[in-house]
Amino acid sequence: MLIDASEMLGQQALARYFTPLLQPSGWEALRLGAQRAYVQLGVAGFMLRYQALEGGTAMVAGSLPDPLLRAFCRQTGDPVDVGLARSPLPQSWRAEVLADAYPHALYGPLGEAGVVYGLSVACRSGAGVSRVDFYRGREGGSFSACAQQGALQLLAMHLHEGAAFVQRSASVLTEREREALVWSAQGKSIREASDMMGISQRALYFHLQNAAAKLQVYSTRHAVSRATELGLLAA
């Protein structure tokens, strides 16, 4: 059963569906939390693209196939991006219409992935900017007269804040701390890892302790798990 927009804005519903999105353990947790929330509003899928103001690679998560998600980070001249830059209002659109008008954009592939209707929301904060898309198939209907549009805007802001939290977590480790976790993740002992890094065992233990504290866990094993969830140990 779908939740009415006014009910969705209630304190109990906010705590249940939205609040956990503010401090997710990683991108996968954010994606799963988003899914639990948006299905209650008659939405079939989503895409979140987050760009920190300090620069770096844009991060993307969502329900789309990985090639489409990656393409959202590379494309330029997207008509919806242009519209969101000009106006703070959400942009409601139909994939086949945009695919015909802008064949170079991603709306043809989106249609092939089952997206018929979309609602795009721009979110901005002191840390970064996001574009959040919500998708429906043909049976879901257009977002242009959507009673849940206010709740979807609120959900988009929570997803944006969650993405900023994950991004901040991903930037807290020093290179030495990250390297120590990489060797630990590969099953190296303290002695082996310290030899490979050219430091003392005491110094290595210090880096591992710092990494665990920054990631808000209590052991090297949990630090490795959390850092892996956040994508910090990828090459």
Short mmCIF file of C-alpha atoms in Angstrom, two decimals:
data_model
loop_
_atom_site.label_atom_id
_atom_site.label_comp_id
_atom_site.label_asym_id
_atom_site.label_seq_id
_atom_site.Cartn_x
_atom_site.Cartn_y
_atom_site.Cartn_z
CA MET A 1 0.00 0.00 0.00
CA LEU A 2 1.33 3.42 -0.94
CA ILE A 3 1.84 6.02 1.74
CA ASP A 4 0.01 9.31 1.24
CA ALA A 5 2.28 12.35 0.94
CA SER A 6 0.92 13.96 4.09
CA GLU A 7 1.46 10.73 6.04
CA MET A 8 4.96 10.41 4.59
CA LEU A 9 5.81 13.80 6.03
CA GLY A 10 4.81 12.65 9.52
CA GLN A 11 7.43 12.28 12.20
CA GLN A 12 7.07 8.51 12.51
CA ALA A 13 7.39 7.93 8.73
CA LEU A 14 10.37 10.28 8.53
CA ALA A 15 12.20 8.40 11.25
CA ARG A 16 11.45 5.04 9.65
CA TYR A 17 12.32 5.76 6.03
CA PHE A 18 14.35 8.94 5.78
CA THR A 19 16.49 9.45 8.89
CA PRO A 20 18.62 6.29 8.41
CA LEU A 21 19.70 7.69 5.04
CA LEU A 22 21.62 10.53 6.66
CA GLN A 23 24.51 8.39 7.98
CA PRO A 24 24.75 5.23 5.84
CA SER A 25 27.68 2.86 6.25
CA GLY A 26 28.47 3.11 2.52
CA TRP A 27 27.07 3.48 -0.98
CA GLU A 28 25.37 0.09 -0.94
CA ALA A 29 23.63 0.88 2.35
CA LEU A 30 22.49 4.20 0.88
CA ARG A 31 21.14 2.44 -2.22
CA LEU A 32 19.21 -0.14 -0.19
CA GLY A 33 17.85 2.53 2.16
CA ALA A 34 16.68 4.59 -0.81
CA GLN A 35 14.89 1.57 -2.24
CA ARG A 36 13.03 0.95 1.01
CA ALA A 37 11.85 4.55 0.97
CA TYR A 38 10.96 5.15 -2.67
CA VAL A 39 8.90 2.01 -3.20
CA GLN A 40 6.46 3.39 -0.63
CA LEU A 41 5.89 6.34 -2.96
CA GLY A 42 5.16 4.40 -6.14
CA VAL A 43 8.67 4.80 -7.57
CA ALA A 44 10.35 1.99 -9.51
CA GLY A 45 13.99 3.15 -9.48
CA PHE A 46 16.41 6.00 -8.84
CA MET A 47 19.79 7.51 -9.62
CA LEU A 48 21.93 9.68 -7.34
CA ARG A 49 24.95 11.56 -8.69
CA TYR A 50 26.98 13.45 -6.08
CA GLN A 51 29.80 15.89 -6.76
CA ALA A 52 31.83 17.37 -3.91
CA LEU A 53 32.49 21.10 -4.25
CA GLU A 54 36.19 20.50 -3.59
CA GLY A 55 36.38 18.56 -6.85
CA GLY A 56 37.30 14.99 -7.59
CA THR A 57 35.34 12.27 -9.32
CA ALA A 58 31.55 12.39 -9.13
CA MET A 59 30.03 9.47 -7.24
CA VAL A 60 26.91 7.71 -8.49
CA ALA A 61 24.55 5.11 -7.05
CA GLY A 62 21.18 3.79 -8.07
CA SER A 63 19.01 1.04 -9.44
CA LEU A 64 20.15 1.37 -13.07
CA PRO A 65 22.63 -0.99 -14.76
CA ASP A 66 26.24 -0.08 -13.96
CA PRO A 67 27.09 1.14 -17.50
CA LEU A 68 24.24 3.65 -17.34
CA LEU A 69 25.23 4.82 -13.87
CA ARG A 70 28.82 5.39 -15.01
CA ALA A 71 27.59 7.22 -18.10
CA PHE A 72 25.78 9.74 -15.89
CA CYS A 73 29.19 10.80 -14.55
CA ARG A 74 30.63 11.36 -18.04
CA GLN A 75 27.87 12.99 -20.05
CA THR A 76 27.79 16.71 -20.82
CA GLY A 77 25.04 18.93 -22.17
CA ASP A 78 22.25 16.91 -20.61
CA PRO A 79 18.96 18.85 -21.04
CA VAL A 80 17.74 17.97 -17.56
CA ASP A 81 21.03 19.12 -16.02
CA VAL A 82 20.66 22.39 -17.92
CA GLY A 83 17.11 22.83 -16.62
CA LEU A 84 18.11 22.11 -13.05
CA ALA A 85 20.95 24.64 -13.28
CA ARG A 86 18.48 27.32 -14.37
CA SER A 87 15.70 26.60 -11.89
CA PRO A 88 15.56 25.08 -8.40
CA LEU A 89 12.28 23.36 -9.25
CA PRO A 90 12.18 19.61 -9.91
CA GLN A 91 12.11 18.60 -13.56
CA SER A 92 9.44 16.12 -14.67
CA TRP A 93 10.15 14.41 -18.00
CA ARG A 94 9.35 11.51 -20.31
CA ALA A 95 12.25 9.41 -21.59
CA GLU A 96 11.03 8.91 -25.17
CA VAL A 97 10.38 12.63 -25.64
CA LEU A 98 13.89 13.57 -24.51
CA ALA A 99 15.42 10.72 -26.51
CA ASP A 100 13.84 12.11 -29.70
CA ALA A 101 14.86 15.71 -28.95
CA TYR A 102 18.35 14.94 -27.62
CA PRO A 103 19.59 11.69 -29.23
CA HIS A 104 23.11 12.23 -27.84
CA ALA A 105 21.86 12.11 -24.23
CA LEU A 106 21.11 9.03 -22.13
CA TYR A 107 17.33 8.97 -22.42
CA GLY A 108 17.24 6.39 -25.19
CA PRO A 109 19.22 3.89 -23.09
CA LEU A 110 17.08 4.82 -20.08
CA GLY A 111 13.97 3.92 -22.07
CA GLU A 112 15.53 0.61 -23.05
CA ALA A 113 16.12 -0.04 -19.34
CA GLY A 114 12.38 0.36 -18.69
CA VAL A 115 12.26 4.02 -17.64
CA VAL A 116 9.26 5.87 -19.07
CA TYR A 117 8.78 8.78 -16.64
CA GLY A 118 11.35 10.63 -14.57
CA LEU A 119 11.51 13.28 -11.87
CA SER A 120 14.88 14.99 -11.36
CA VAL A 121 15.71 17.02 -8.25
CA ALA A 122 18.78 19.21 -7.71
CA CYS A 123 20.18 19.37 -4.17
CA ARG A 124 22.91 21.71 -2.97
CA SER A 125 24.75 22.14 0.32
CA GLY A 126 28.05 23.50 1.55
CA ALA A 127 29.71 20.18 0.79
CA GLY A 128 28.51 19.40 -2.71
CA VAL A 129 25.74 19.17 -5.30
CA SER A 130 23.57 16.27 -6.32
CA ARG A 131 21.14 15.30 -9.01
CA VAL A 132 18.60 12.76 -7.81
CA ASP A 133 16.33 11.02 -10.32
CA PHE A 134 13.23 8.98 -9.54
CA TYR A 135 11.88 6.65 -12.24
CA ARG A 136 8.61 4.98 -13.16
CA GLY A 137 7.57 2.61 -15.90
CA ARG A 138 4.49 3.04 -18.05
CA GLU A 139 2.18 1.65 -15.39
CA GLY A 140 3.40 4.13 -12.78
CA GLY A 141 2.22 7.29 -14.49
CA SER A 142 3.79 10.70 -14.92
CA PHE A 143 5.39 12.67 -12.09
CA SER A 144 3.98 15.97 -13.38
CA ALA A 145 0.83 15.69 -11.25
CA CYS A 146 2.35 13.46 -8.60
CA ALA A 147 0.79 13.86 -5.14
CA GLN A 148 4.01 12.57 -3.57
CA GLN A 149 6.29 15.13 -5.24
CA GLY A 150 6.92 16.99 -1.98
CA ALA A 151 7.89 13.78 -0.21
CA LEU A 152 10.19 12.84 -3.10
CA GLN A 153 11.95 16.20 -2.86
CA LEU A 154 12.47 15.57 0.84
CA LEU A 155 13.77 12.08 0.09
CA ALA A 156 16.18 13.56 -2.47
CA MET A 157 17.60 15.92 0.17
CA HIS A 158 18.14 13.04 2.58
CA LEU A 159 19.91 11.05 -0.14
CA HIS A 160 22.09 14.07 -0.90
CA GLU A 161 23.07 14.43 2.76
CA GLY A 162 23.74 10.69 2.96
CA ALA A 163 26.02 10.88 -0.08
CA ALA A 164 27.90 13.80 1.48
CA PHE A 165 28.34 11.75 4.67
CA VAL A 166 29.76 8.78 2.74
CA GLN A 167 32.06 11.08 0.79
CA ARG A 168 33.36 12.69 3.98
CA SER A 169 34.00 9.26 5.47
CA ALA A 170 35.91 8.29 2.35
CA SER A 171 38.29 11.23 2.70
CA VAL A 172 39.25 10.91 6.36
CA LEU A 173 42.04 8.31 6.02
CA THR A 174 45.65 9.24 5.36
CA GLU A 175 47.50 7.35 2.65
CA ARG A 176 49.49 5.42 5.28
CA GLU A 177 46.30 4.42 7.12
CA ARG A 178 44.70 3.27 3.89
CA GLU A 179 47.82 1.31 2.92
CA ALA A 180 47.90 -0.41 6.31
CA LEU A 181 44.26 -1.48 5.84
CA VAL A 182 44.97 -2.73 2.31
CA TRP A 183 47.71 -5.06 3.58
CA SER A 184 45.49 -6.22 6.43
CA ALA A 185 42.67 -6.91 3.99
CA GLN A 186 45.07 -9.11 2.03
CA GLY A 187 45.75 -11.21 5.13
CA LYS A 188 49.24 -9.90 5.88
CA SER A 189 50.49 -10.11 9.45
CA ILE A 190 51.63 -7.04 11.37
CA ARG A 191 55.25 -8.02 10.75
CA GLU A 192 54.72 -8.65 7.01
CA ALA A 193 52.77 -5.43 6.49
CA SER A 194 55.27 -3.30 8.42
CA ASP A 195 58.15 -4.74 6.37
CA MET A 196 56.32 -3.97 3.12
CA MET A 197 55.61 -0.42 4.24
CA GLY A 198 59.14 0.10 5.59
CA ILE A 199 57.97 1.11 9.05
CA SER A 200 58.09 -0.41 12.51
CA GLN A 201 55.39 -2.75 13.77
CA ARG A 202 54.51 -0.14 16.40
CA ALA A 203 54.01 2.50 13.70
CA LEU A 204 51.82 0.14 11.67
CA TYR A 205 49.70 -0.62 14.72
CA PHE A 206 49.36 3.14 15.30
CA HIS A 207 48.05 3.65 11.73
CA LEU A 208 45.55 0.79 12.12
CA GLN A 209 44.32 2.18 15.44
CA ASN A 210 43.84 5.63 13.89
CA ALA A 211 41.97 4.17 10.92
CA ALA A 212 39.62 2.24 13.21
CA ALA A 213 38.94 5.35 15.29
CA LYS A 214 38.20 7.49 12.21
CA LEU A 215 35.86 4.84 10.82
CA GLN A 216 34.14 4.58 14.22
CA VAL A 217 34.84 0.87 14.74
CA TYR A 218 36.80 -1.00 17.39
CA SER A 219 39.13 -3.41 15.63
CA THR A 220 41.27 -3.79 12.54
CA ARG A 221 38.89 -6.43 11.18
CA HIS A 222 35.92 -4.10 11.46
CA ALA A 223 37.97 -1.21 10.04
CA VAL A 224 38.77 -3.31 6.96
CA SER A 225 35.09 -4.20 6.55
CA ARG A 226 33.94 -0.58 6.90
CA ALA A 227 36.65 0.74 4.57
CA THR A 228 35.69 -1.88 1.98
CA GLU A 229 32.03 -0.86 2.21
CA LEU A 230 33.03 2.76 1.62
CA GLY A 231 35.20 1.86 -1.36
CA LEU A 232 38.35 3.13 0.32
CA LEU A 233 40.51 0.11 -0.48
CA ALA A 234 39.86 -0.01 -4.21
CA ALA A 235 42.96 0.40 -6.38
#
